[in-house]
Coordinates of C-alpha atoms in Angstrom, one line a residue:
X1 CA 8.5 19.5 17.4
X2 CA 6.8 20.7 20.9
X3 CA 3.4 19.7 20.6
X4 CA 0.1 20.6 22.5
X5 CA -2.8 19.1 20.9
X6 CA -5.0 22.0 23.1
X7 CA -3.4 24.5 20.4
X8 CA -5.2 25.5 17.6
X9 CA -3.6 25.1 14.7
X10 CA -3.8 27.0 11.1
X11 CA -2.3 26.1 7.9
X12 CA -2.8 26.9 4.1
X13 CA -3.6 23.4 2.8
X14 CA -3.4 24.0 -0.9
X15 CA -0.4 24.2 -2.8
X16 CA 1.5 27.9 -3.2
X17 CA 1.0 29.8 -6.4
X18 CA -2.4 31.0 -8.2
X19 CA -5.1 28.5 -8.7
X20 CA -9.2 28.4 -8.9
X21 CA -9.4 27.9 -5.1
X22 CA -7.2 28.2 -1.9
X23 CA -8.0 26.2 1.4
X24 CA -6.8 27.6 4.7
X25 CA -7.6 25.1 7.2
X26 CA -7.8 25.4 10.8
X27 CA -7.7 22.6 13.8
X28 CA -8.5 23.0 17.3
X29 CA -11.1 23.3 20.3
X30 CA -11.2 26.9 19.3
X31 CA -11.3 26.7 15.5
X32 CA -14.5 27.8 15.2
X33 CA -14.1 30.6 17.8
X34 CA -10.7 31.7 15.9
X35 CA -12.5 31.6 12.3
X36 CA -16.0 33.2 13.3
X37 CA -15.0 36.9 13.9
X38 CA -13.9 37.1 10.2
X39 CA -16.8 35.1 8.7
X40 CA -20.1 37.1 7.5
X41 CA -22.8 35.8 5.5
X42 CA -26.0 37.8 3.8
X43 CA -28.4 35.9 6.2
X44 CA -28.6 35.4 10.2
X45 CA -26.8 31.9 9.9
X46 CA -22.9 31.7 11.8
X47 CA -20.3 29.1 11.6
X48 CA -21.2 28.6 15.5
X49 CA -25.3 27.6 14.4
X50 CA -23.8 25.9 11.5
X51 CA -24.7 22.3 10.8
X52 CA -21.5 20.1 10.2
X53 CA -20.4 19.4 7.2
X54 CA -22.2 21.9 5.2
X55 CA -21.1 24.8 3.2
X56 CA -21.6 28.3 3.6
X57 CA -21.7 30.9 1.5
X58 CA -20.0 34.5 2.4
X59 CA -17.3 37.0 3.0
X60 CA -14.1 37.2 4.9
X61 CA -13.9 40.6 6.4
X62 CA -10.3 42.5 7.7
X63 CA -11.6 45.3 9.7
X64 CA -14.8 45.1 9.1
X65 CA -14.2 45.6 4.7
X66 CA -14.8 42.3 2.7
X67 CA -11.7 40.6 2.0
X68 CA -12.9 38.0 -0.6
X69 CA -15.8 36.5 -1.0
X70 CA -15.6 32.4 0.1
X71 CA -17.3 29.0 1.2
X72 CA -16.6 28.0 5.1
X73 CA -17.6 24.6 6.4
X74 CA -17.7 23.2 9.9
X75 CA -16.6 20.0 10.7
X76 CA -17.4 19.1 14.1
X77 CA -15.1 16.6 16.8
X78 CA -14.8 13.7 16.2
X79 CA -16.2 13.6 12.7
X80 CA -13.5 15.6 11.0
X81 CA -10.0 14.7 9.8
X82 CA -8.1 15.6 13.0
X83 CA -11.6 14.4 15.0
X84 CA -11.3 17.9 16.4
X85 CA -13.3 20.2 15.5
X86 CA -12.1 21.9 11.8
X87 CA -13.2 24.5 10.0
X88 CA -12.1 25.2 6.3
X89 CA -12.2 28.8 4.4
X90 CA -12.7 28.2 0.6
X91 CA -11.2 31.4 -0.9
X92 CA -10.1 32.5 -4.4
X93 CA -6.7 30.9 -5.0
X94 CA -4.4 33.7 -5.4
X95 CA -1.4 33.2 -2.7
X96 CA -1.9 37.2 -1.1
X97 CA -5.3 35.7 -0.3
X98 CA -5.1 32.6 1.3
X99 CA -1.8 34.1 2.8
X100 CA -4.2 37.0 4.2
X101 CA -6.8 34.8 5.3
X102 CA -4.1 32.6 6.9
X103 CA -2.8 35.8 8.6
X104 CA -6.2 36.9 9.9
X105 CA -6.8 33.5 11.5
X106 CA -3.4 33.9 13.5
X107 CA -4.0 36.9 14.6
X108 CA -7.2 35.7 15.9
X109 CA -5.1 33.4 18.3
X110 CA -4.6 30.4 15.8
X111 CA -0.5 28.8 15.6
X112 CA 0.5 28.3 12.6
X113 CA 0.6 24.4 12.2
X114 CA 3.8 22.9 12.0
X115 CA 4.6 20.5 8.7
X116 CA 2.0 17.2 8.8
X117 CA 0.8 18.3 12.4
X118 CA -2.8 18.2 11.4
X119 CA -2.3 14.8 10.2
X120 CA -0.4 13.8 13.2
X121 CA -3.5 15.1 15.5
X122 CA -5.7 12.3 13.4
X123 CA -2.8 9.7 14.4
X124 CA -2.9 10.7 18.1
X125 CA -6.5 10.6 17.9
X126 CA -6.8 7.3 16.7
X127 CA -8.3 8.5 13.6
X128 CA -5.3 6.9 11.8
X129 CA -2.6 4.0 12.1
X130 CA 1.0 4.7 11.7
X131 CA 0.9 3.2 8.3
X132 CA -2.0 4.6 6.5
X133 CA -0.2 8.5 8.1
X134 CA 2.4 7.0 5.8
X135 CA 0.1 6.2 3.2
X136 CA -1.2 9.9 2.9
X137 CA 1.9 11.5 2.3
X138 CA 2.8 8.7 0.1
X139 CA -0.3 9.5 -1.7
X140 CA 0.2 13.5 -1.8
X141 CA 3.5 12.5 -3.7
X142 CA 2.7 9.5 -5.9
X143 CA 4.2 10.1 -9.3
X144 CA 3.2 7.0 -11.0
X145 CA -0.2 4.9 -11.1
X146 CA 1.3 1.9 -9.7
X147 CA 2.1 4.5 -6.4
X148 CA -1.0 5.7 -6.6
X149 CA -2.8 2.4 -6.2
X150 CA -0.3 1.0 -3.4
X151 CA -1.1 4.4 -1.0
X152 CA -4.8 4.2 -1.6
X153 CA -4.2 -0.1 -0.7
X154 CA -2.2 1.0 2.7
X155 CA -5.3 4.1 3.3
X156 CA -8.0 1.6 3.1
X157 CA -5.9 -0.3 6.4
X158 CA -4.4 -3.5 4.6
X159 CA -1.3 -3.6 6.3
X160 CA -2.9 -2.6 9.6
X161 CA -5.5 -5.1 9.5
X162 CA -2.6 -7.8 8.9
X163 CA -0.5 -6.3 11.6
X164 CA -3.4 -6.1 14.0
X165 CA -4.0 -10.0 13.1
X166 CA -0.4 -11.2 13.8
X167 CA -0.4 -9.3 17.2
X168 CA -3.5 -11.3 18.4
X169 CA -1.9 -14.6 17.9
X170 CA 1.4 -13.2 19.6
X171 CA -0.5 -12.0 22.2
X172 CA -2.4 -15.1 22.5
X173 CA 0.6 -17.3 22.9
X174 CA 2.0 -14.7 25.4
X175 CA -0.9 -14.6 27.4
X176 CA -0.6 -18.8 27.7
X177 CA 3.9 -18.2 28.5
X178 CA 2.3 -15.6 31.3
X179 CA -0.1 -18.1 32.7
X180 CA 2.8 -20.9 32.7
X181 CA 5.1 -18.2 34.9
X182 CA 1.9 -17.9 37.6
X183 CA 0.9 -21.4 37.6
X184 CA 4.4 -23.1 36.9
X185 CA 2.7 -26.4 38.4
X186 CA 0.2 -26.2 35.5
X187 CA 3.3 -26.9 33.1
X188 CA 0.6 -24.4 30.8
X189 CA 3.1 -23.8 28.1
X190 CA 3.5 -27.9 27.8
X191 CA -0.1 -28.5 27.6
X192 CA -0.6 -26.1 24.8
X193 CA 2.4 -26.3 22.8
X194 CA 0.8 -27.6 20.1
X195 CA -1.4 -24.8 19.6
X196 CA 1.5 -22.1 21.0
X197 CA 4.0 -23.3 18.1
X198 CA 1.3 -23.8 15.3
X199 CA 0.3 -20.1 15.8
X200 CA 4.0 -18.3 16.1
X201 CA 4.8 -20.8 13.0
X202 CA 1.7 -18.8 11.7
X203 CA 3.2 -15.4 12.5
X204 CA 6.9 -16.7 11.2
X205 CA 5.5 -17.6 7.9
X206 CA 3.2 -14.3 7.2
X207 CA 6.0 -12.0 8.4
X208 CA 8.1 -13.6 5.8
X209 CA 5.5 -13.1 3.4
X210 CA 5.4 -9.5 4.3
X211 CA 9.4 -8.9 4.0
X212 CA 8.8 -10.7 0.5
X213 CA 6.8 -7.7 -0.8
X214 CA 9.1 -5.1 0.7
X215 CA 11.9 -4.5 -2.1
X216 CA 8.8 -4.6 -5.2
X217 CA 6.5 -2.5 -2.6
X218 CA 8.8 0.0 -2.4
X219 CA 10.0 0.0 -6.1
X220 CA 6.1 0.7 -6.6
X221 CA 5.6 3.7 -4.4
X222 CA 9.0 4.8 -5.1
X223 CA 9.8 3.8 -8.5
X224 CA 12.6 2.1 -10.4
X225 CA 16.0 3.8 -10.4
X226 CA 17.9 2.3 -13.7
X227 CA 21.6 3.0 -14.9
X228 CA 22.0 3.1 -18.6
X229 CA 25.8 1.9 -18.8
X230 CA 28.1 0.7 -21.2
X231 CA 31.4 1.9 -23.3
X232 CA 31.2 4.8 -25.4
X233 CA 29.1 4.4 -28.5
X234 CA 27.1 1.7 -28.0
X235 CA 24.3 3.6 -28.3
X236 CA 23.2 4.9 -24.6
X237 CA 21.9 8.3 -25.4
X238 CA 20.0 6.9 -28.1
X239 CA 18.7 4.4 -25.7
X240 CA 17.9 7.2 -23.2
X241 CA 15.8 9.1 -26.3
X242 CA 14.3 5.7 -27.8
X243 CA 12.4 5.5 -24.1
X244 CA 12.1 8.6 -23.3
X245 CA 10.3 9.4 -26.6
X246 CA 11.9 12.7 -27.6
X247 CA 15.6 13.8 -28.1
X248 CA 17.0 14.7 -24.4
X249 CA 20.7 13.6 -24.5
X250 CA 22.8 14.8 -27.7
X251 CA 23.8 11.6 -29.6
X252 CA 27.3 12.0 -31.4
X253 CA 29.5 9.6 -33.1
X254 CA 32.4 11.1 -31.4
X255 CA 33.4 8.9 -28.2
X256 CA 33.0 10.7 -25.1
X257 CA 30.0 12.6 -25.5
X258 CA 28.2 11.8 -22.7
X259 CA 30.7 12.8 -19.4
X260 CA 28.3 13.5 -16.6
X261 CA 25.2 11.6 -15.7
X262 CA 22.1 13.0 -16.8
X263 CA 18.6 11.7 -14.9
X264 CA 15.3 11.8 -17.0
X265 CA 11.7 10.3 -15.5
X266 CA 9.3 8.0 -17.0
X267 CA 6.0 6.8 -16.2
X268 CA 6.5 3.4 -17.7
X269 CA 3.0 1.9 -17.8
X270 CA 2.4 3.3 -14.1
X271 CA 5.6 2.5 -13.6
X272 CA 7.5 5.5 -12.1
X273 CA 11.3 4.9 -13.4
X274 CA 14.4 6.9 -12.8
X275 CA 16.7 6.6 -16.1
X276 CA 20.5 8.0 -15.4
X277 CA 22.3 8.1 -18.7
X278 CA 26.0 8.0 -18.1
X279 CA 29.2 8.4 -19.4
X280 CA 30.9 5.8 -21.6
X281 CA 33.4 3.2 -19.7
X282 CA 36.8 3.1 -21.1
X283 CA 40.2 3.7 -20.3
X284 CA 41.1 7.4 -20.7
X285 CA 43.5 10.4 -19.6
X286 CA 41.2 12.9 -20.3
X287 CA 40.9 14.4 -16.5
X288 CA 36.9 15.4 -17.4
X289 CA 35.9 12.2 -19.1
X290 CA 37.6 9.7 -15.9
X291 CA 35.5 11.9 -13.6
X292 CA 32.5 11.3 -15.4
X293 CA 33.2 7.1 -15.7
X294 CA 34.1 7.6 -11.9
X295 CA 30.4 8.9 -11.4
X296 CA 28.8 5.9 -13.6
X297 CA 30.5 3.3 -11.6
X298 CA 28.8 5.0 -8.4
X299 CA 25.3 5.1 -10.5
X300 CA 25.9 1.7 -11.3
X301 CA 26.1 0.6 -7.4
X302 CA 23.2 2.7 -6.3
X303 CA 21.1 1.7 -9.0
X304 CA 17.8 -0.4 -9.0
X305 CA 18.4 -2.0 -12.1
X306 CA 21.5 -2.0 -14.8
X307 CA 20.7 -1.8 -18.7
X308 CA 24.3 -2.8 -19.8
X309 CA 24.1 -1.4 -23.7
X310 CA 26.3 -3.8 -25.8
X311 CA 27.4 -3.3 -29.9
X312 CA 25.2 -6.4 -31.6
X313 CA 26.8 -5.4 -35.1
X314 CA 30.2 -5.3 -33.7
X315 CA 32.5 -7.6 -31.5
X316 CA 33.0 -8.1 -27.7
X317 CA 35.4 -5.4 -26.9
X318 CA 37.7 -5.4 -23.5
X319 CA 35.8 -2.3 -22.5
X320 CA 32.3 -4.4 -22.8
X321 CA 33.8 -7.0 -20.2
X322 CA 34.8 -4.0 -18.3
X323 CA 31.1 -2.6 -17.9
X324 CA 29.4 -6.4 -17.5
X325 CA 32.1 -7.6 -14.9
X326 CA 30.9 -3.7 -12.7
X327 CA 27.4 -4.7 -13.3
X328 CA 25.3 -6.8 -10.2
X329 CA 24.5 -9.7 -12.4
X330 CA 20.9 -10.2 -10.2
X331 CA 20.2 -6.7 -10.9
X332 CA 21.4 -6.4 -14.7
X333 CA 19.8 -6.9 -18.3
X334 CA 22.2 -7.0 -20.9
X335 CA 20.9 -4.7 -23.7
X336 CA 21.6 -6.0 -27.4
X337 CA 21.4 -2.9 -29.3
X338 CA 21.7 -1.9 -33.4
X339 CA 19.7 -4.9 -34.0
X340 CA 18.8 -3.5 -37.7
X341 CA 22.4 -3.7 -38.2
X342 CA 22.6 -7.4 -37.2
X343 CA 23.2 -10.1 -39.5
X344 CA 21.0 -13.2 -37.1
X345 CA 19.2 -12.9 -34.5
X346 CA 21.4 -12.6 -31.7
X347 CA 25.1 -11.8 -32.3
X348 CA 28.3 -14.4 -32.2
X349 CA 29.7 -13.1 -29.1
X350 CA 25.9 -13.8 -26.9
X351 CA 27.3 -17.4 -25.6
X352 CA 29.7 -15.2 -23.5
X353 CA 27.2 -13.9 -21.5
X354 CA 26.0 -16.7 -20.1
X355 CA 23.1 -17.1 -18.3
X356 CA 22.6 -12.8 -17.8
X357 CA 19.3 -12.3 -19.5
X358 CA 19.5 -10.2 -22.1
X359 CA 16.9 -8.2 -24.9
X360 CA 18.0 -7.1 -28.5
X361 CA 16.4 -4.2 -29.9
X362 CA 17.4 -1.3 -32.0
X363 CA 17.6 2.3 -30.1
X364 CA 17.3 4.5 -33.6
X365 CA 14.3 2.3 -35.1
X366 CA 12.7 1.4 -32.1
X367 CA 12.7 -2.2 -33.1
X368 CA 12.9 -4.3 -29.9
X369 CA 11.9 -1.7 -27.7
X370 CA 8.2 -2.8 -26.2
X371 CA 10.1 -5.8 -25.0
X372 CA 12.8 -4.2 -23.3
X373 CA 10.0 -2.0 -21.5
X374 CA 7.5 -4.9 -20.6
X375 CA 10.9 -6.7 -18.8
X376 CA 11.8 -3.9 -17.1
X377 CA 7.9 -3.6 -15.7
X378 CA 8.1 -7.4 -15.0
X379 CA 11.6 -7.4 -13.2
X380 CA 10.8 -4.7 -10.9
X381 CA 7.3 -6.0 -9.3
X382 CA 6.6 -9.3 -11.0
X383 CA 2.9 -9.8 -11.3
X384 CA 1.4 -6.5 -9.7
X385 CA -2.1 -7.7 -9.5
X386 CA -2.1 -10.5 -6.4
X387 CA 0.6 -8.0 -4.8
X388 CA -2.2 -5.1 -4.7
X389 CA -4.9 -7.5 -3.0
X390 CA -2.7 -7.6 -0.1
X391 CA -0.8 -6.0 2.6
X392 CA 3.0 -4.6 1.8
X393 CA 5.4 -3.5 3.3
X394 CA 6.3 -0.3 1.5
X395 CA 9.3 1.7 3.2
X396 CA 12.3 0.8 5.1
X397 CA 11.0 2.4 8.3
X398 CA 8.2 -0.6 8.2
X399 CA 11.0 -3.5 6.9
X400 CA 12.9 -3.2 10.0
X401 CA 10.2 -3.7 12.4
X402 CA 8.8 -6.5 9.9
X403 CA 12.3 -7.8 10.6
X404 CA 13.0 -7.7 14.3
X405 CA 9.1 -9.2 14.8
X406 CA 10.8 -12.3 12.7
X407 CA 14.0 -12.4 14.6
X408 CA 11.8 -12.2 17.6
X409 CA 9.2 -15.3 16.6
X410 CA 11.8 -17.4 15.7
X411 CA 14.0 -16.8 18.8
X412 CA 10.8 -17.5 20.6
X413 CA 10.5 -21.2 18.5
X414 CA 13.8 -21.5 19.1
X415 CA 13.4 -21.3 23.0
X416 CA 10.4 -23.2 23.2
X417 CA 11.6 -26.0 21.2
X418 CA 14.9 -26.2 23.5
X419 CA 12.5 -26.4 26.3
X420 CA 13.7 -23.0 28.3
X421 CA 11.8 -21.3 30.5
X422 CA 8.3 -19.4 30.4
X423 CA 10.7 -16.2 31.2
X424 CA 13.1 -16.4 28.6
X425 CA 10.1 -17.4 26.1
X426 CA 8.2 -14.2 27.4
X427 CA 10.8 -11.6 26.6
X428 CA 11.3 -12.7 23.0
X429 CA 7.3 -12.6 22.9
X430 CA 7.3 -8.9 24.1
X431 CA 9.9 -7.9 21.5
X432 CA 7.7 -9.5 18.4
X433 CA 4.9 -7.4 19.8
X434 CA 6.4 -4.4 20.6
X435 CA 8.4 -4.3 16.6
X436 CA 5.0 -5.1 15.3
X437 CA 3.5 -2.2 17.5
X438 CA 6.5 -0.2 15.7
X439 CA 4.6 -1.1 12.4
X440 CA 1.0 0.7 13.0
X441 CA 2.7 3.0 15.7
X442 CA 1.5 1.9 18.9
X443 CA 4.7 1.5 20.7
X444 CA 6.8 4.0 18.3
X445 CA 9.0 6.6 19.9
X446 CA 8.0 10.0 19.9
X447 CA 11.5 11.2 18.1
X448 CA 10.7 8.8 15.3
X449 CA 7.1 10.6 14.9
X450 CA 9.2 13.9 14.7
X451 CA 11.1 12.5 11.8
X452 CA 8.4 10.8 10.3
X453 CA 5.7 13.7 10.5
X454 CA 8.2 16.3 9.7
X455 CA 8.2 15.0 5.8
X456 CA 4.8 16.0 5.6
X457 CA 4.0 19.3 3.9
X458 CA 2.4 22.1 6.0
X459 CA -1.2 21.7 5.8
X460 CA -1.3 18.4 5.3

């Protein structure tokens, strides 16, 4: 995107379609200029006199004939979400009329805003970090509770704060390495190594906190993407129904049902969880069926977590060796199902699969299945509760930098300990503060906003 923040910028802000209300927003040094031509109300009052922040109550006119009868508000630079100054037109929510409105304003001199633009305005403003820009997309698409509450936690500035905190101490220590470089008779990285190493041990250890909270950050803003697996007829559909509370995949007793993955969501106690029923593992010539085991094998690699569905009221068959020897054994739960067919507890066969934890319910009573659900929550975040109270890392964009910081600490430790020079010390210092700069955006490439700011929806 070519961007001039002297533009100003219009966008419909509310989602396409017929609703209540419609919100056309514009952003700008002439947003109020732009907006006040088409903006009447009964009394003497304009959007110029107007107090900020307060609504007012009229019509939008189109050559001089009312258009639709609205709210407008004023919110004045820098108090405002872009901290330029913003006005909002509150119409009816048809689409023809916020379209119109929308229309009007551009023809009044207004661009039309590119996707996330007004939200990158309140990042090059300072109104916003790099990571809680993130966080308002993130919250715009949450699709379970669990999302929900990790965007609101990276809004309110957690991981900023933390970020913010670890660059001081860097800086710190690299203020000391620049001292020693100017003063080299001083020997100033000597006389305060105690306090340089205790601090980048600091930064070491909290950055590998942070990394620990990627993989279950993400799985809560993203969700959990689980592969129901197994050979045919061990009950997978029926699985896939049992969870999803309703009959979605047609449930035969005729092998080979089931011979293309089919994908169903679930909100599984805020949870947000991908389920990809697939086709049934087994050795076949049947030219549809071996494409449709070629497409579980590759759901079984790109998959969060595995359910491996295995017979509990029948015996250990090749084919079941087949599925648990494809399945990652630190990302698999073996699924013992027809447990109301079962004659004990666990079947003969369970010894065999070692130490792969494993749940035994029953898919067509339901029997078991409140367990299975409750492991799944616990395997994909642990406890969620201490994880919330802190910062997290929560896309891939954000692990990366988290990493290179911690590549660059440690080589800095490294060098200090082997007693090299305040030079060599100083540039791995400048690369842990410039990937942790990557983090909130302070020292992020201008391409990478592009990308980043481009996901946004226009308006937003």
């Amino acid at each position: 995107m070519k961007l001039n923040a002297e533009d100003t910028i219009a966008a419909i802000a509310t989602p396409p379609g017929a609703g209540g209300v419609g919100i056309v927003r514009v952003s700008g040094p002439r947003a109020v200029a732009v907006v006040q031509p088409l903006f009447r109300t009964k009394g003497k009052q304009t959007l110029e006199g107007a107090p900020s922040h307060h609504m007012l109550y009229g019509w939008i006119e189109r050559d001089g004939e009312p258009l639709d009868e609205v709210l407008a508000v004023v919110m004045r630079a820098p108090h405002s979400y872009t901290r330029q100054d913003v006005v909002e037109v509150h119409c009816h929510g048809g689409a023809l009329v916020t379209r119109t409105v929308l229309e009007l304003t551009l023809e009044r001199g207004a661009r039309l805003a590119h996707p996330g633009e007004f939200t990158l305005r309140a990042f090059l403003n300072g109104r916003l970090d790099l990571t809680r820009a993130e966080a308002v997309q993130d919250l715009v698409g949450a699709r379970s509770g669990w999302g929900l509450r990790v965007s609101a936690n990276q809004l309110r500035g957690r991981l900023y704060g933390e970020i913010q905190a670890l660059r001081e101490d860097v800086a710190h220590v690299a203020a000391l390495v620049s001292a020693g470089i100017d003063f080299p008779e001083e020997d100033v990285v000597f006389a305060h190594r105690e306090d340089i190493q205790r601090r980048l041990q600091g930064v070491e250890r909290r950055v590998r906190g942070l990394l620990d909270t990627a993989e279950r950050g993400r799985r809560m803003r993203e969700g959990l993407a689980v592969a129901i697996v197994g050979r045919p007829n061990v009950g997978k559909s029926s699985l896939l129904n049992a969870l999803l509370r309703e009959s979605r995949a047609i449930v035969t007793d005729i092998p080979g049902t089931t011979r293309d993955t089919l994908e169903e969501s679930l909100d599984l106690g805020g949870l947000a969880v991908r389920l990809i029923d697939t086709a049934g593992i087994r050795d076949t010539t049947d030219k549809i069926e071996r494409e449709g085991i070629a497409r579980t094998r590759r759901a079984i690699e790109s998959a969060d977590l595995v359910l491996a569905v295995l017979d509990g009221s029948a015996p250990l068959l090749p084919e079941d060796r087949q599925v648990l020897a494809l399945a990652p054994a630190a990302a698999t739960l073996a699924v013992v199902n027809k447990r109301d067919r079962m004659s004990g507890a666990e079947p003969p066969w369970a010894g065999e699969l070692g130490p792969l934890p494993r749940v035994a319910l029953s898919a067509l009573t339901g029997e078991g299945l409140p367990a299975l659900e409750e492991w799944m929550r616990g395997w994909a975040v642990q406890d969620e509760r201490p994880l919330l109270e802190h910062a997290i890392l929560t896309n891939l964009r954000q692990t990366q930098a988290a990493q290179g910081a911690l590549a660059a600490v440690q080589a800095a430790l490294a060098a200090i300990a082997d007693g090299q020079g305040e030079e060599l010390i100083a540039v791995d210092l400048a690369r842990g503060l410039d990937a942790l700069g990557d983090i909130v955006g302070e020292t992020t490439a201008d391409d990478l906003l592009n990308r980043i700011f481009a996901e946004f929806c226009i308006g937003k």
